[in-house]
Coordinates of C-alpha atoms in Angstrom, one line a residue:
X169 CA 24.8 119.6 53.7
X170 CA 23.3 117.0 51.2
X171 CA 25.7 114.3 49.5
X172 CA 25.6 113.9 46.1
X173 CA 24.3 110.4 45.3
X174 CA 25.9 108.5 42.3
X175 CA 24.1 108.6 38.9
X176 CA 22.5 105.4 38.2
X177 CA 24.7 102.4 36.9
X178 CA 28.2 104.5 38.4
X179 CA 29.2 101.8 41.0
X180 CA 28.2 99.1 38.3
X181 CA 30.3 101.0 35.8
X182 CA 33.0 101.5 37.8
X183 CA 33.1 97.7 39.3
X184 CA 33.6 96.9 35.6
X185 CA 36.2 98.7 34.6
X186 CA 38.2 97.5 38.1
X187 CA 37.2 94.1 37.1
X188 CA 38.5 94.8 33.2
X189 CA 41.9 96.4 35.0
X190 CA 42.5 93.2 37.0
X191 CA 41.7 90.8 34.4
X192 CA 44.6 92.9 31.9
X193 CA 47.5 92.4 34.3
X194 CA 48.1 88.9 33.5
X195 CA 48.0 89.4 29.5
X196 CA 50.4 92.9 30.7
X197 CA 52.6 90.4 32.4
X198 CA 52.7 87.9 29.5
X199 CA 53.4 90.8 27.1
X200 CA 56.2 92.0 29.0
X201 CA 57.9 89.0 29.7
X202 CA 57.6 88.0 25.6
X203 CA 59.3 91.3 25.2
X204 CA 62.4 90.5 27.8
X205 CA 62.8 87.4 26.3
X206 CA 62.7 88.4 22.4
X207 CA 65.4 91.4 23.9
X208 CA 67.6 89.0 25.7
X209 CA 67.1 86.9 22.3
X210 CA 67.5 89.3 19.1
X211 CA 71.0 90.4 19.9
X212 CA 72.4 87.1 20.5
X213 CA 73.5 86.1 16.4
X214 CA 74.9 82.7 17.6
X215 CA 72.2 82.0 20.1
X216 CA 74.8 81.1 22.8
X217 CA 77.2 82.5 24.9
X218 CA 80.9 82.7 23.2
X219 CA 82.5 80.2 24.4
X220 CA 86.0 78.1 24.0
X221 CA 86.1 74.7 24.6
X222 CA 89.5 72.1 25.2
X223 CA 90.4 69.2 26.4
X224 CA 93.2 67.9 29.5
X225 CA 94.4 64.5 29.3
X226 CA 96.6 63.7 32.2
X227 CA 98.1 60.3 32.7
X228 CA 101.1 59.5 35.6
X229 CA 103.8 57.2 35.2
X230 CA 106.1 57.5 38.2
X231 CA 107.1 60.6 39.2
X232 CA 106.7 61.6 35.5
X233 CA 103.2 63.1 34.4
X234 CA 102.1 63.8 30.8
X235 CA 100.0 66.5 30.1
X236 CA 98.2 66.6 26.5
X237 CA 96.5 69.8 26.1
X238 CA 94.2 70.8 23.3
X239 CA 92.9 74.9 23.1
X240 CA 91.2 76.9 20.4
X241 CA 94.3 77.8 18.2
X242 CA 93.2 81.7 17.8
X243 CA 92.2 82.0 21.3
X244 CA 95.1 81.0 22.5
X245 CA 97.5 82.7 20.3
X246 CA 95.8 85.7 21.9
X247 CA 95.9 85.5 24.9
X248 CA 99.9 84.4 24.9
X249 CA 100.5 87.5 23.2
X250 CA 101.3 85.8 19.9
X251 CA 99.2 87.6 17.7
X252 CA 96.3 86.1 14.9
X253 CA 96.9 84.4 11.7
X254 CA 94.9 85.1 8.5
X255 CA 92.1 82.7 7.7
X256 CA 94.3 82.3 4.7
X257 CA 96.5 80.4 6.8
X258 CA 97.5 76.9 6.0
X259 CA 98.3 73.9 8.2
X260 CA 101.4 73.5 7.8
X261 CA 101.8 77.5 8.7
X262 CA 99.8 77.4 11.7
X263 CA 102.3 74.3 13.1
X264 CA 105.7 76.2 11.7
X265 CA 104.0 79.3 13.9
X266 CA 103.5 77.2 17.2
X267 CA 106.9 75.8 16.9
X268 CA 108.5 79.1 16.3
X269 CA 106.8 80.5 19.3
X270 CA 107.9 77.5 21.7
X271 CA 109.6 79.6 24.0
X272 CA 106.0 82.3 24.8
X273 CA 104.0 79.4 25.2
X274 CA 106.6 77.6 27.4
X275 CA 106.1 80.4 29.3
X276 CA 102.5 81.5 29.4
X277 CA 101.3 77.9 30.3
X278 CA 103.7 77.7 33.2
X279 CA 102.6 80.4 34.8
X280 CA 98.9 79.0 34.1
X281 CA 99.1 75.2 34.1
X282 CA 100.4 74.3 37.5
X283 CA 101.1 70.6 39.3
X284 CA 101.5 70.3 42.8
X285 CA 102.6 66.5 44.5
X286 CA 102.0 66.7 48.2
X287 CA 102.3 70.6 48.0
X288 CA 106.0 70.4 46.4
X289 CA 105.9 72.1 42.7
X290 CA 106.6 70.0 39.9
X291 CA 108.8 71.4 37.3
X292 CA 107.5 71.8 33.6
X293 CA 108.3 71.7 29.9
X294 CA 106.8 71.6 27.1
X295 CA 107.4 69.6 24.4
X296 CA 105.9 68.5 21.2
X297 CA 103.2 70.8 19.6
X298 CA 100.4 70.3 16.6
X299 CA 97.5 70.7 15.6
X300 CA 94.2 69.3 15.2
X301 CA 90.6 70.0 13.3
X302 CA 87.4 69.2 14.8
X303 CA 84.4 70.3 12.9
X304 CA 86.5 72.1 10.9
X305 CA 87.7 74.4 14.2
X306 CA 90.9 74.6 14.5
X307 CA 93.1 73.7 17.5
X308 CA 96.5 74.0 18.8
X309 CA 97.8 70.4 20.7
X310 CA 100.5 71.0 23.4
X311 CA 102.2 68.4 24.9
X312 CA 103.6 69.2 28.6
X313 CA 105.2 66.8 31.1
X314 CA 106.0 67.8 34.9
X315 CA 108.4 65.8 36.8
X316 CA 107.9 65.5 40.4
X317 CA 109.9 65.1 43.6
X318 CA 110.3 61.3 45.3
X319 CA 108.3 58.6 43.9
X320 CA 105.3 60.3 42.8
X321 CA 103.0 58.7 45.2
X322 CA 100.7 61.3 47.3
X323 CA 98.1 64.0 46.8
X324 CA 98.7 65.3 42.9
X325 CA 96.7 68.7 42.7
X326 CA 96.0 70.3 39.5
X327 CA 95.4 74.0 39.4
X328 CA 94.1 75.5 35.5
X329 CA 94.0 79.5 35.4
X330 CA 94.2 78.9 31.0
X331 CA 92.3 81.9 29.3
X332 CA 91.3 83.1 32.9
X333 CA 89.4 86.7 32.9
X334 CA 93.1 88.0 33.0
X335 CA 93.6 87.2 29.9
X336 CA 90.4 89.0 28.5
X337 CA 89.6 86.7 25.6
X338 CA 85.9 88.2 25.6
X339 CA 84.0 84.6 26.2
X340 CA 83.8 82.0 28.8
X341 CA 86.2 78.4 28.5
X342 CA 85.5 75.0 29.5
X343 CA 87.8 72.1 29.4
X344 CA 87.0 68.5 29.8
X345 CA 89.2 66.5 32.0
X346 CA 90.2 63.0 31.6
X347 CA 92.5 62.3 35.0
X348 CA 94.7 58.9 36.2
X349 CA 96.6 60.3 39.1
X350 CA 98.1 59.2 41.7
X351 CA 96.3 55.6 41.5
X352 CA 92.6 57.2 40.4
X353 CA 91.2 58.4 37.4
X354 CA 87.9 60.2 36.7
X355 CA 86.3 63.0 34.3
X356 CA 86.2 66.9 35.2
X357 CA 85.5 70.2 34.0
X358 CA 87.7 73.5 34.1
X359 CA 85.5 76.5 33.9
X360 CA 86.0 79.9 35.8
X361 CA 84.2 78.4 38.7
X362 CA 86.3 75.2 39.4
X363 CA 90.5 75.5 38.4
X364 CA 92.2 72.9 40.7
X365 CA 91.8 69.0 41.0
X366 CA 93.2 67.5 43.3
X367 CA 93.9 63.3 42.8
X368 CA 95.8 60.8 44.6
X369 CA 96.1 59.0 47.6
X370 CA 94.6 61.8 50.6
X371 CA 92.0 62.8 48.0
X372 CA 90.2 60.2 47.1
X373 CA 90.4 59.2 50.7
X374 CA 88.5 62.7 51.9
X375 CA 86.0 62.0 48.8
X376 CA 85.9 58.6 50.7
X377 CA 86.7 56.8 47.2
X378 CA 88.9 53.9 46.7
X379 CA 92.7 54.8 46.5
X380 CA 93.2 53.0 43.5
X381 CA 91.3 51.5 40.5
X382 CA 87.9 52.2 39.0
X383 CA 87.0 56.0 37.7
X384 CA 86.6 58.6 40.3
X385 CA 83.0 59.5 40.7
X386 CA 83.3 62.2 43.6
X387 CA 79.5 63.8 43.4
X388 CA 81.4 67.6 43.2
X389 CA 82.4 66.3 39.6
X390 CA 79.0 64.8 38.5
X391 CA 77.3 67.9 39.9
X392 CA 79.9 70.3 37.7
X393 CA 78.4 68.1 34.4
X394 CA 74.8 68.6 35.3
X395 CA 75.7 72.4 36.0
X396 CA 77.5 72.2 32.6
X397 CA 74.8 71.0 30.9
X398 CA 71.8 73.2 32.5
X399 CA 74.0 76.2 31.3
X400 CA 74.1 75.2 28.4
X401 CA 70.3 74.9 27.4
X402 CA 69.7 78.3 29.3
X403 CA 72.3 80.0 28.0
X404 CA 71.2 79.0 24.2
X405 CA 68.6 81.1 23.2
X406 CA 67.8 78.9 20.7
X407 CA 66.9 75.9 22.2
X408 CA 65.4 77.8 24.6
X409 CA 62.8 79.4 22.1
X410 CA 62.2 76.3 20.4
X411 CA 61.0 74.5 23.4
X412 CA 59.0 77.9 23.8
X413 CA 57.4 77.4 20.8
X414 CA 56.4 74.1 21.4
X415 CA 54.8 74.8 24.3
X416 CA 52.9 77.6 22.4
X417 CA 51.5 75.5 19.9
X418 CA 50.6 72.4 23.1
X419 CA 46.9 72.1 22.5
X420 CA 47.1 70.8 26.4
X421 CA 49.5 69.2 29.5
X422 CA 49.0 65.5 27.9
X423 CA 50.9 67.2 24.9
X424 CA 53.1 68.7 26.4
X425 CA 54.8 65.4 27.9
X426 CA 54.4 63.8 24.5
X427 CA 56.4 66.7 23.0
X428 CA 59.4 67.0 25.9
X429 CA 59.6 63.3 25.9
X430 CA 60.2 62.9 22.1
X431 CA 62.3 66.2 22.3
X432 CA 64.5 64.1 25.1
X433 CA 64.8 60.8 23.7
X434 CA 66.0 62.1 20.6
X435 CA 68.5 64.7 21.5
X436 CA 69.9 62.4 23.8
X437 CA 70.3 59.4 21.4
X438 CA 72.5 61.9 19.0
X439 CA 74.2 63.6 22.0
X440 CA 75.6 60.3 23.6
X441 CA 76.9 59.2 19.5
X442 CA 78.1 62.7 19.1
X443 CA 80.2 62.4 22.5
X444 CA 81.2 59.1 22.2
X445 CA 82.5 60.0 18.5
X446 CA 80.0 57.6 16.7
X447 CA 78.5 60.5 14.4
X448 CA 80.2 63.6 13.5
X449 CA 78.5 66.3 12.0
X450 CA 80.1 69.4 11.3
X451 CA 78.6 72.5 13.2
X452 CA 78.1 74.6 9.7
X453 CA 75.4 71.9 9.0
X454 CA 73.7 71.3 12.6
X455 CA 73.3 75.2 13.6
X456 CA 71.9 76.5 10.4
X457 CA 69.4 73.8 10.3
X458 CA 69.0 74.3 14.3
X459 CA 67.7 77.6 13.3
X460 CA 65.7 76.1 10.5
X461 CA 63.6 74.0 13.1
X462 CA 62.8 77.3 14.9
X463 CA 61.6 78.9 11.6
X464 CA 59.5 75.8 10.6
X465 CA 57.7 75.0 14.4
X466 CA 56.9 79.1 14.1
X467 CA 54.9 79.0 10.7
X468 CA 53.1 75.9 11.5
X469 CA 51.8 77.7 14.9
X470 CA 50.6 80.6 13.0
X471 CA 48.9 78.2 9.9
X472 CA 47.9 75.3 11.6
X473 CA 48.8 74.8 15.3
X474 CA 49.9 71.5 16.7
X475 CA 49.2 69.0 13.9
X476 CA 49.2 65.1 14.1
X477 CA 52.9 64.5 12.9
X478 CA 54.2 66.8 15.6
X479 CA 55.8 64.6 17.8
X480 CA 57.6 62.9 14.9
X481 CA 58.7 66.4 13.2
X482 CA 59.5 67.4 17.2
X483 CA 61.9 64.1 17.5
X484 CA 63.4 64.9 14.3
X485 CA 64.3 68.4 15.3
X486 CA 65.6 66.4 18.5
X487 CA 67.9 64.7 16.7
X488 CA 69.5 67.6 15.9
X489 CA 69.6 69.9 18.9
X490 CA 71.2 67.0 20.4
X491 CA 74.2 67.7 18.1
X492 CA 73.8 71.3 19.0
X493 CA 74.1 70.3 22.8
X494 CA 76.9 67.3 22.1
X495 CA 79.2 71.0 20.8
X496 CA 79.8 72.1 24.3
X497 CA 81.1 68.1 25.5
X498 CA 84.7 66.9 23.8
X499 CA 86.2 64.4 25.7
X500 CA 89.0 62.3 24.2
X501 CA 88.6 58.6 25.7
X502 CA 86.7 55.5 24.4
X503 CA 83.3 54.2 26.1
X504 CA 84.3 53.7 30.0
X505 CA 82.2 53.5 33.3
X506 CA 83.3 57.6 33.8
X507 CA 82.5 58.8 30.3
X508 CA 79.1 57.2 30.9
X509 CA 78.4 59.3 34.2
X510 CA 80.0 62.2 32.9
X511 CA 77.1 62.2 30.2
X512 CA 74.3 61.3 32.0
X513 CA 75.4 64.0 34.6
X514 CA 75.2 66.6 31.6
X515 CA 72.4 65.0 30.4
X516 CA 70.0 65.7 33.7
X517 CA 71.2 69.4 33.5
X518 CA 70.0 69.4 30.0
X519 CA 66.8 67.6 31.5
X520 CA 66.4 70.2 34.5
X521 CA 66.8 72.9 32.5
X522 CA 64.2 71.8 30.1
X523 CA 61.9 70.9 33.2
X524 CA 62.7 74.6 34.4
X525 CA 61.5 75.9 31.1
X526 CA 58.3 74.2 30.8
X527 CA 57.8 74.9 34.6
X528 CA 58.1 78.8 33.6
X529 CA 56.7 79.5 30.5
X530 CA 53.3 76.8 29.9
X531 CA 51.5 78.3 32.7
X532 CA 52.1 81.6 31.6
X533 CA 50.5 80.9 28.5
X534 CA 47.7 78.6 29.7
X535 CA 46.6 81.9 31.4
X536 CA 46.8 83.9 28.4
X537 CA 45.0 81.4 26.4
X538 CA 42.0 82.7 28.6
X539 CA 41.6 86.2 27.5
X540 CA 39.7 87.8 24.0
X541 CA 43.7 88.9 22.6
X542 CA 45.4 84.9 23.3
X543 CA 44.7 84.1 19.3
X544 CA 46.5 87.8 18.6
X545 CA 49.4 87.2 20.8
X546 CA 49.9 83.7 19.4
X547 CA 50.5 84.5 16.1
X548 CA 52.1 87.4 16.9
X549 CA 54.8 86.0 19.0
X550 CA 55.6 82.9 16.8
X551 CA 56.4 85.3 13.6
X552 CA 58.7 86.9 16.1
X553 CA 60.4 83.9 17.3
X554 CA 60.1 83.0 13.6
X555 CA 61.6 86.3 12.3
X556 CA 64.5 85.6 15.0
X557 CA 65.2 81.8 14.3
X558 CA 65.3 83.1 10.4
X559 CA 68.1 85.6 11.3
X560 CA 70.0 83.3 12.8
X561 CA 69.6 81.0 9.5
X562 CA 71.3 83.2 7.6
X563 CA 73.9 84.6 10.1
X564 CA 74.6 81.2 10.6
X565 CA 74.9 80.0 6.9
X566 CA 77.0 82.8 6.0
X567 CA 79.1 82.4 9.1
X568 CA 82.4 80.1 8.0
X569 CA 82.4 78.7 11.5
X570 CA 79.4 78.1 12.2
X571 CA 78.2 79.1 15.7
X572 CA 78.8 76.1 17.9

């Protein structure tokens, strides 16, 4: 039996269209990943995660400790069964409302807010209660002191279980922590990954800190900052497709570091005078215009690509994602050695998530850069982004709260 032998130019022809096969998966891959990311991204109106943030301020005398609490007013009028306000609401309503409802707060926050010394309970009660604007959110100030057994010398432990998934207040919570216990002090987080803190004499001796004097600076707290703060950029769409952006319109690597090194100098200068309560934007004003810089790096990939004055129009959009990223930080003490750590610990998770980014994303497009459709995929996904960042403009200017 004779086998039929290939026409002329058949291997040659189908070599080719192997070769053309191979060399699509990489664009295919690029393509699809564009399209995960703009899904994860066009659904998200505020850009981030809903969150609620507070703040603990816990200082001992004796066997007497005062707890100042701050909390979102609405979110926790929620979750202690209270019931919401109108926005019509004024101040002195909101007060007369917390006051009348002494008794169900009393009661939700004991069963939430706990203090241990050496394992014995301390007793509870609330006292005063306010209010308090910050960037025009509003917040409800509570003001609890526990009395402990004895002397008030030992192992204090701190257990928070405040808007905990129990209470389904449909977004995560954080609370900054500002400690002096049991002859220590130091800076921590609440989230729904770490609700106790234990301070005193036995812990800072199994930290193998000082028993007394100078802020605590246990590495478990300074890695729950840099884990705060490399959330925080990954969880934000929008600075997330900013820095994507940039790295679209990088004409190489040497760019690249020029851009992420203005981008970090100058959201950390206005992160550390946002924290430390040296400049004070209002969120209505930082997020609209956060979504502005996405808008404006977009068009000026699709017109003109990475121009001269980048790195200066970069570090001025900087300045103001560093606002953006000083929203999920409130602490409530002056300059000290442990609000310095504290915010160079969520600093380098800023830093590492930005690092992560590049990492991900600029090698990705140096390879699509190398095929016929790279100048069609470029324009293409920057009006995208840009049709996204725009969207978020106007949500965000129309929104009275502004999307923190």
């Amino acid at each position: 039996m004779t086998t039929p032998t290939p026409a002329p130019g058949h291997r040659g022809a189908h070599r080719r269209t192997t070769g053309a096969r191979l060399r699509a998966v990489p664009g295919a891959v690029v393509l699809v990943l564009a399209g995960l990311l703009l899904a994860w991204s066009a659904p998200a109106a505020s850009a981030h995660v809903p969150t609620t943030d507070g703040t603990s301020v816990i200082r001992q005398d004796g066997a007497s400790v005062r707890y100042a609490l701050e909390l979102d007013y609405d979110t926790l009028t929620k979750a202690a069964g209270l019931g919401a306000l109108p926005r019509t609401t004024k101040d002195a309503e909101h007060l007369a409302f917390l006051d009348a409802h002494r008794a169900q707060l009393a009661a939700y926050l004991s069963e939430r807010l706990t203090l241990t010394l050496d394992g014995s309970p301390c007793p509870a009660a609330l006292g005063d209660t306010g209010i308090v604007k910050r960037q025009r959110f509003l917040y409800a100030r509570l003001l609890l002191t526990y009395r402990c057994p004895g002397t008030g010398s030992g192992e204090f432990t701190v257990r928070y279980g405040v808007f905990s998934e129990a209470d389904a207040i449909g977004a995560e919570h954080t609370n900054m922590v500002d400690y002096e216990l049991g002859g220590s002090g130091g800076s921590d987080v609440f989230d729904a990954g770490h609700r106790e803190l234990k301070a005193g004499r036995s812990a800072a001796a199994g930290r193998g800190a000082p028993p007394s004097g100078g802020p605590d600076l246990s590495w478990a707290s300074t890695g729950r900052f840099v884990s705060l703060g490399l959330e925080h950029i990954l969880g934000g769409a929008d600075h997330v497709l900013f820095l994507v952006l940039l790295l679209l319109g990088a004409q190489g690597r040497r760019s690249v570091v020029r851009l992420a090194t203005s981008f970090t100098l100058a959201h950390s200068v206005t992160l550390a005078l946002a924290v430390l309560g040296w400049v004070d934007v209002p969120a209505e004003i930082v997020e609209p215009l956060i979504a502005l810089s996405i808008v404006y790096v977009a068009v000026e990939n699709i017109t003109r690509g990475e121009s001269r004055q980048r790195v200066l129009v970069v570090f001025g959009f900087g300045l103001l994602h560093g606002l953006g990223f000083a929203g999920a930080l409130d602490f409530t003490d002056e300059f000290s050695g442990r609000l310095l750590v504290s915010l160079l610990s969520f600093n380098v998770g800023i830093e590492l998530g930005q690092l992560a980014i590049v990492l991900a994303a600029f090698p990705l497009i140096l390879l699509a850069r190398r095929r016929s459709w790279s100048a069609l995929a470029h324009i293409g996904a920057a009006a995208a982004v840009g049709v996204i960042g725009l969207v978020w403009f106007v949500e965000r200017l129309l929104s009275p709260g502004g999307s923190a």
